Amino acid sequence: MSVDAYLNFNGNCREAVEFYAEVFGTEHPNIMTFGETPPNPEFPLPDEAKDLVMHTRLTINGSNIMFSDTFPGMPFVEGNNISLAYVGNDLDDIKSIFNKLSEGGTVGLELQETFWSKMYGQLTDKFGIQWQFNFES
């Protein structure tokens, strides 16, 4: 179980993560783009999103740092483009912490199964901190 930093970029995530990989001497990042996601006819993927980074991760001195581009049309404020990701392998623990942190906060995405995780969700706590929750087996 870990709490990881998650950095968002405005279309230049690939450049940033490759730069950080070189600076810190890490492995070459495995990059997943929005274009690689399963198609959804209810939400067609705009062309400008296809090559943007949906997710990648580097391990820097034992810490996971995750990265993505913001989806076209989503707000981006440089300096406020970081969230914390709670990653665990205990579903009950993830649910409990999600529910506690959501008290007085705002849930952006209820905990739910996604194509990459058995459980994923997002919220902003009552102090304005953005959190992501992800089950990792």
mmCIF file with all atom_site columns, C-alpha atoms in Angstrom:
data_model
loop_
_atom_site.group_PDB
_atom_site.id
_atom_site.type_symbol
_atom_site.label_atom_id
_atom_site.label_alt_id
_atom_site.label_comp_id
_atom_site.label_asym_id
_atom_site.label_entity_id
_atom_site.label_seq_id
_atom_site.pdbx_PDB_ins_code
_atom_site.Cartn_x
_atom_site.Cartn_y
_atom_site.Cartn_z
_atom_site.occupancy
_atom_site.B_iso_or_equiv
_atom_site.pdbx_formal_charge
_atom_site.auth_seq_id
_atom_site.auth_comp_id
_atom_site.auth_asym_id
_atom_site.auth_atom_id
_atom_site.pdbx_PDB_model_num
ATOM 1   C CA . MET A 1 1   ? 0.000   0.000  0.000   1.00 0.00 ? 1   MET A CA 1
ATOM 2   C CA . SER A 1 2   ? 1.312   3.454  -0.834  1.00 0.00 ? 2   SER A CA 1
ATOM 3   C CA . VAL A 1 3   ? 0.422   7.092  -1.323  1.00 0.00 ? 3   VAL A CA 1
ATOM 4   C CA . ASP A 1 4   ? 1.903   8.359  -4.569  1.00 0.00 ? 4   ASP A CA 1
ATOM 5   C CA . ALA A 1 5   ? 2.131   11.792 -6.159  1.00 0.00 ? 5   ALA A CA 1
ATOM 6   C CA . TYR A 1 6   ? 0.184   12.186 -9.415  1.00 0.00 ? 6   TYR A CA 1
ATOM 7   C CA . LEU A 1 7   ? 1.254   15.009 -11.734 1.00 0.00 ? 7   LEU A CA 1
ATOM 8   C CA . ASN A 1 8   ? -0.908  16.350 -14.558 1.00 0.00 ? 8   ASN A CA 1
ATOM 9   C CA . PHE A 1 9   ? 0.349   18.145 -17.647 1.00 0.00 ? 9   PHE A CA 1
ATOM 10  C CA . ASN A 1 10  ? -1.265  20.163 -20.397 1.00 0.00 ? 10  ASN A CA 1
ATOM 11  C CA . GLY A 1 11  ? -0.256  18.137 -23.449 1.00 0.00 ? 11  GLY A CA 1
ATOM 12  C CA . ASN A 1 12  ? 3.465   17.833 -22.681 1.00 0.00 ? 12  ASN A CA 1
ATOM 13  C CA . CYS A 1 13  ? 3.401   14.848 -20.312 1.00 0.00 ? 13  CYS A CA 1
ATOM 14  C CA . ARG A 1 14  ? 5.420   12.573 -22.615 1.00 0.00 ? 14  ARG A CA 1
ATOM 15  C CA . GLU A 1 15  ? 8.196   15.165 -22.850 1.00 0.00 ? 15  GLU A CA 1
ATOM 16  C CA . ALA A 1 16  ? 8.159   15.734 -19.074 1.00 0.00 ? 16  ALA A CA 1
ATOM 17  C CA . VAL A 1 17  ? 8.227   12.064 -18.046 1.00 0.00 ? 17  VAL A CA 1
ATOM 18  C CA . GLU A 1 18  ? 11.005  11.239 -20.520 1.00 0.00 ? 18  GLU A CA 1
ATOM 19  C CA . PHE A 1 19  ? 12.979  14.201 -19.147 1.00 0.00 ? 19  PHE A CA 1
ATOM 20  C CA . TYR A 1 20  ? 12.476  13.042 -15.539 1.00 0.00 ? 20  TYR A CA 1
ATOM 21  C CA . ALA A 1 21  ? 13.436  9.464  -16.464 1.00 0.00 ? 21  ALA A CA 1
ATOM 22  C CA . GLU A 1 22  ? 16.707  10.763 -17.894 1.00 0.00 ? 22  GLU A CA 1
ATOM 23  C CA . VAL A 1 23  ? 17.402  13.134 -14.991 1.00 0.00 ? 23  VAL A CA 1
ATOM 24  C CA . PHE A 1 24  ? 16.800  10.479 -12.325 1.00 0.00 ? 24  PHE A CA 1
ATOM 25  C CA . GLY A 1 25  ? 18.250  7.572  -14.323 1.00 0.00 ? 25  GLY A CA 1
ATOM 26  C CA . THR A 1 26  ? 15.088  5.459  -14.104 1.00 0.00 ? 26  THR A CA 1
ATOM 27  C CA . GLU A 1 27  ? 13.673  2.834  -16.421 1.00 0.00 ? 27  GLU A CA 1
ATOM 28  C CA . HIS A 1 28  ? 12.138  3.986  -19.708 1.00 0.00 ? 28  HIS A CA 1
ATOM 29  C CA . PRO A 1 29  ? 8.485   4.808  -18.913 1.00 0.00 ? 29  PRO A CA 1
ATOM 30  C CA . ASN A 1 30  ? 5.663   2.562  -20.141 1.00 0.00 ? 30  ASN A CA 1
ATOM 31  C CA . ILE A 1 31  ? 3.209   5.109  -21.563 1.00 0.00 ? 31  ILE A CA 1
ATOM 32  C CA . MET A 1 32  ? -0.528  4.449  -22.063 1.00 0.00 ? 32  MET A CA 1
ATOM 33  C CA . THR A 1 33  ? -2.346  6.967  -24.280 1.00 0.00 ? 33  THR A CA 1
ATOM 34  C CA . PHE A 1 34  ? -6.022  7.927  -24.300 1.00 0.00 ? 34  PHE A CA 1
ATOM 35  C CA . GLY A 1 35  ? -6.123  6.422  -27.809 1.00 0.00 ? 35  GLY A CA 1
ATOM 36  C CA . GLU A 1 36  ? -5.345  2.985  -26.358 1.00 0.00 ? 36  GLU A CA 1
ATOM 37  C CA . THR A 1 37  ? -8.467  2.942  -24.172 1.00 0.00 ? 37  THR A CA 1
ATOM 38  C CA . PRO A 1 38  ? -11.400 0.728  -25.211 1.00 0.00 ? 38  PRO A CA 1
ATOM 39  C CA . PRO A 1 39  ? -13.774 2.688  -27.483 1.00 0.00 ? 39  PRO A CA 1
ATOM 40  C CA . ASN A 1 40  ? -17.038 3.932  -26.008 1.00 0.00 ? 40  ASN A CA 1
ATOM 41  C CA . PRO A 1 41  ? -19.701 4.984  -28.551 1.00 0.00 ? 41  PRO A CA 1
ATOM 42  C CA . GLU A 1 42  ? -21.382 7.171  -25.914 1.00 0.00 ? 42  GLU A CA 1
ATOM 43  C CA . PHE A 1 43  ? -18.162 9.186  -25.462 1.00 0.00 ? 43  PHE A CA 1
ATOM 44  C CA . PRO A 1 44  ? -16.226 9.276  -28.748 1.00 0.00 ? 44  PRO A CA 1
ATOM 45  C CA . LEU A 1 45  ? -12.569 10.157 -28.288 1.00 0.00 ? 45  LEU A CA 1
ATOM 46  C CA . PRO A 1 46  ? -11.619 13.488 -29.887 1.00 0.00 ? 46  PRO A CA 1
ATOM 47  C CA . ASP A 1 47  ? -8.690  13.279 -32.314 1.00 0.00 ? 47  ASP A CA 1
ATOM 48  C CA . GLU A 1 48  ? -6.609  15.709 -30.241 1.00 0.00 ? 48  GLU A CA 1
ATOM 49  C CA . ALA A 1 49  ? -6.762  13.311 -27.271 1.00 0.00 ? 49  ALA A CA 1
ATOM 50  C CA . LYS A 1 50  ? -5.560  10.126 -28.990 1.00 0.00 ? 50  LYS A CA 1
ATOM 51  C CA . ASP A 1 51  ? -1.808  10.692 -28.514 1.00 0.00 ? 51  ASP A CA 1
ATOM 52  C CA . LEU A 1 52  ? -2.056  12.349 -25.096 1.00 0.00 ? 52  LEU A CA 1
ATOM 53  C CA . VAL A 1 53  ? -0.740  10.408 -22.115 1.00 0.00 ? 53  VAL A CA 1
ATOM 54  C CA . MET A 1 54  ? -3.503  8.813  -20.038 1.00 0.00 ? 54  MET A CA 1
ATOM 55  C CA . HIS A 1 55  ? -1.085  7.247  -17.556 1.00 0.00 ? 55  HIS A CA 1
ATOM 56  C CA . THR A 1 56  ? 2.561   6.505  -16.934 1.00 0.00 ? 56  THR A CA 1
ATOM 57  C CA . ARG A 1 57  ? 4.720   6.010  -13.850 1.00 0.00 ? 57  ARG A CA 1
ATOM 58  C CA . LEU A 1 58  ? 8.323   6.304  -12.776 1.00 0.00 ? 58  LEU A CA 1
ATOM 59  C CA . THR A 1 59  ? 9.942   4.879  -9.666  1.00 0.00 ? 59  THR A CA 1
ATOM 60  C CA . ILE A 1 60  ? 12.350  7.477  -8.324  1.00 0.00 ? 60  ILE A CA 1
ATOM 61  C CA . ASN A 1 61  ? 14.466  6.358  -5.360  1.00 0.00 ? 61  ASN A CA 1
ATOM 62  C CA . GLY A 1 62  ? 11.738  3.905  -4.296  1.00 0.00 ? 62  GLY A CA 1
ATOM 63  C CA . SER A 1 63  ? 8.841   6.368  -4.686  1.00 0.00 ? 63  SER A CA 1
ATOM 64  C CA . ASN A 1 64  ? 6.200   6.039  -7.391  1.00 0.00 ? 64  ASN A CA 1
ATOM 65  C CA . ILE A 1 65  ? 5.432   9.235  -9.280  1.00 0.00 ? 65  ILE A CA 1
ATOM 66  C CA . MET A 1 66  ? 2.544   8.985  -11.729 1.00 0.00 ? 66  MET A CA 1
ATOM 67  C CA . PHE A 1 67  ? 1.863   11.273 -14.675 1.00 0.00 ? 67  PHE A CA 1
ATOM 68  C CA . SER A 1 68  ? -0.847  12.086 -17.205 1.00 0.00 ? 68  SER A CA 1
ATOM 69  C CA . ASP A 1 69  ? -2.037  14.795 -19.560 1.00 0.00 ? 69  ASP A CA 1
ATOM 70  C CA . THR A 1 70  ? -5.312  16.516 -18.793 1.00 0.00 ? 70  THR A CA 1
ATOM 71  C CA . PHE A 1 71  ? -8.103  15.482 -21.143 1.00 0.00 ? 71  PHE A CA 1
ATOM 72  C CA . PRO A 1 72  ? -8.966  18.162 -23.742 1.00 0.00 ? 72  PRO A CA 1
ATOM 73  C CA . GLY A 1 73  ? -11.472 20.621 -22.297 1.00 0.00 ? 73  GLY A CA 1
ATOM 74  C CA . MET A 1 74  ? -10.664 19.773 -18.671 1.00 0.00 ? 74  MET A CA 1
ATOM 75  C CA . PRO A 1 75  ? -9.323  22.595 -16.486 1.00 0.00 ? 75  PRO A CA 1
ATOM 76  C CA . PHE A 1 76  ? -5.576  22.874 -16.034 1.00 0.00 ? 76  PHE A CA 1
ATOM 77  C CA . VAL A 1 77  ? -3.881  25.295 -13.655 1.00 0.00 ? 77  VAL A CA 1
ATOM 78  C CA . GLU A 1 78  ? -0.098  25.168 -13.580 1.00 0.00 ? 78  GLU A CA 1
ATOM 79  C CA . GLY A 1 79  ? 1.017   24.784 -9.974  1.00 0.00 ? 79  GLY A CA 1
ATOM 80  C CA . ASN A 1 80  ? -2.238  23.058 -8.964  1.00 0.00 ? 80  ASN A CA 1
ATOM 81  C CA . ASN A 1 81  ? -1.647  20.062 -11.193 1.00 0.00 ? 81  ASN A CA 1
ATOM 82  C CA . ILE A 1 82  ? -0.886  17.488 -8.499  1.00 0.00 ? 82  ILE A CA 1
ATOM 83  C CA . SER A 1 83  ? -2.998  14.978 -6.604  1.00 0.00 ? 83  SER A CA 1
ATOM 84  C CA . LEU A 1 84  ? -2.260  12.157 -4.213  1.00 0.00 ? 84  LEU A CA 1
ATOM 85  C CA . ALA A 1 85  ? -2.980  8.582  -5.254  1.00 0.00 ? 85  ALA A CA 1
ATOM 86  C CA . TYR A 1 86  ? -3.833  6.010  -2.597  1.00 0.00 ? 86  TYR A CA 1
ATOM 87  C CA . VAL A 1 87  ? -2.862  2.639  -4.034  1.00 0.00 ? 87  VAL A CA 1
ATOM 88  C CA . GLY A 1 88  ? -3.661  -0.544 -2.134  1.00 0.00 ? 88  GLY A CA 1
ATOM 89  C CA . ASN A 1 89  ? -4.545  -4.213 -2.416  1.00 0.00 ? 89  ASN A CA 1
ATOM 90  C CA . ASP A 1 90  ? -7.327  -4.324 0.200   1.00 0.00 ? 90  ASP A CA 1
ATOM 91  C CA . LEU A 1 91  ? -10.738 -3.366 -1.247  1.00 0.00 ? 91  LEU A CA 1
ATOM 92  C CA . ASP A 1 92  ? -12.351 -2.829 2.167   1.00 0.00 ? 92  ASP A CA 1
ATOM 93  C CA . ASP A 1 93  ? -9.497  -0.550 3.228   1.00 0.00 ? 93  ASP A CA 1
ATOM 94  C CA . ILE A 1 94  ? -9.794  1.511  0.026   1.00 0.00 ? 94  ILE A CA 1
ATOM 95  C CA . LYS A 1 95  ? -13.576 1.856  0.519   1.00 0.00 ? 95  LYS A CA 1
ATOM 96  C CA . SER A 1 96  ? -13.175 2.881  4.164   1.00 0.00 ? 96  SER A CA 1
ATOM 97  C CA . ILE A 1 97  ? -10.545 5.537  3.508   1.00 0.00 ? 97  ILE A CA 1
ATOM 98  C CA . PHE A 1 98  ? -12.438 6.843  0.456   1.00 0.00 ? 98  PHE A CA 1
ATOM 99  C CA . ASN A 1 99  ? -15.613 7.234  2.537   1.00 0.00 ? 99  ASN A CA 1
ATOM 100 C CA . LYS A 1 100 ? -13.789 8.954  5.416   1.00 0.00 ? 100 LYS A CA 1
ATOM 101 C CA . LEU A 1 101 ? -11.974 11.407 3.139   1.00 0.00 ? 101 LEU A CA 1
ATOM 102 C CA . SER A 1 102 ? -15.181 12.185 1.215   1.00 0.00 ? 102 SER A CA 1
ATOM 103 C CA . GLU A 1 103 ? -16.916 13.488 4.386   1.00 0.00 ? 103 GLU A CA 1
ATOM 104 C CA . GLY A 1 104 ? -17.207 17.237 3.869   1.00 0.00 ? 104 GLY A CA 1
ATOM 105 C CA . GLY A 1 105 ? -15.500 16.913 0.499   1.00 0.00 ? 105 GLY A CA 1
ATOM 106 C CA . THR A 1 106 ? -16.615 16.412 -3.093  1.00 0.00 ? 106 THR A CA 1
ATOM 107 C CA . VAL A 1 107 ? -16.623 13.068 -4.881  1.00 0.00 ? 107 VAL A CA 1
ATOM 108 C CA . GLY A 1 108 ? -15.528 13.465 -8.491  1.00 0.00 ? 108 GLY A CA 1
ATOM 109 C CA . LEU A 1 109 ? -15.850 9.782  -9.388  1.00 0.00 ? 109 LEU A CA 1
ATOM 110 C CA . GLU A 1 110 ? -17.456 7.173  -7.145  1.00 0.00 ? 110 GLU A CA 1
ATOM 111 C CA . LEU A 1 111 ? -15.433 4.013  -6.521  1.00 0.00 ? 111 LEU A CA 1
ATOM 112 C CA . GLN A 1 112 ? -16.059 1.713  -9.457  1.00 0.00 ? 112 GLN A CA 1
ATOM 113 C CA . GLU A 1 113 ? -14.520 -0.928 -11.672 1.00 0.00 ? 113 GLU A CA 1
ATOM 114 C CA . THR A 1 114 ? -12.585 0.365  -14.682 1.00 0.00 ? 114 THR A CA 1
ATOM 115 C CA . PHE A 1 115 ? -10.791 -1.394 -17.499 1.00 0.00 ? 115 PHE A CA 1
ATOM 116 C CA . TRP A 1 116 ? -7.488  -0.975 -15.617 1.00 0.00 ? 116 TRP A CA 1
ATOM 117 C CA . SER A 1 117 ? -8.578  -1.600 -12.036 1.00 0.00 ? 117 SER A CA 1
ATOM 118 C CA . LYS A 1 118 ? -11.115 -3.574 -10.011 1.00 0.00 ? 118 LYS A CA 1
ATOM 119 C CA . MET A 1 119 ? -11.744 -0.323 -8.113  1.00 0.00 ? 119 MET A CA 1
ATOM 120 C CA . TYR A 1 120 ? -10.917 3.308  -8.893  1.00 0.00 ? 120 TYR A CA 1
ATOM 121 C CA . GLY A 1 121 ? -12.318 6.629  -7.657  1.00 0.00 ? 121 GLY A CA 1
ATOM 122 C CA . GLN A 1 122 ? -11.513 10.315 -7.211  1.00 0.00 ? 122 GLN A CA 1
ATOM 123 C CA . LEU A 1 123 ? -12.419 12.940 -4.647  1.00 0.00 ? 123 LEU A CA 1
ATOM 124 C CA . THR A 1 124 ? -11.401 16.310 -3.269  1.00 0.00 ? 124 THR A CA 1
ATOM 125 C CA . ASP A 1 125 ? -11.303 16.327 0.522   1.00 0.00 ? 125 ASP A CA 1
ATOM 126 C CA . LYS A 1 126 ? -12.627 19.107 2.763   1.00 0.00 ? 126 LYS A CA 1
ATOM 127 C CA . PHE A 1 127 ? -9.189  20.760 2.719   1.00 0.00 ? 127 PHE A CA 1
ATOM 128 C CA . GLY A 1 128 ? -9.105  20.951 -1.098  1.00 0.00 ? 128 GLY A CA 1
ATOM 129 C CA . ILE A 1 129 ? -6.637  18.062 -1.568  1.00 0.00 ? 129 ILE A CA 1
ATOM 130 C CA . GLN A 1 130 ? -7.354  15.934 -4.638  1.00 0.00 ? 130 GLN A CA 1
ATOM 131 C CA . TRP A 1 131 ? -7.157  12.160 -4.113  1.00 0.00 ? 131 TRP A CA 1
ATOM 132 C CA . GLN A 1 132 ? -7.243  9.181  -6.456  1.00 0.00 ? 132 GLN A CA 1
ATOM 133 C CA . PHE A 1 133 ? -7.858  5.644  -5.229  1.00 0.00 ? 133 PHE A CA 1
ATOM 134 C CA . ASN A 1 134 ? -6.698  2.589  -7.088  1.00 0.00 ? 134 ASN A CA 1
ATOM 135 C CA . PHE A 1 135 ? -6.814  -1.125 -6.332  1.00 0.00 ? 135 PHE A CA 1
ATOM 136 C CA . GLU A 1 136 ? -3.626  -2.893 -7.326  1.00 0.00 ? 136 GLU A CA 1
ATOM 137 C CA . SER A 1 137 ? -3.473  -6.666 -6.937  1.00 0.00 ? 137 SER A CA 1
#
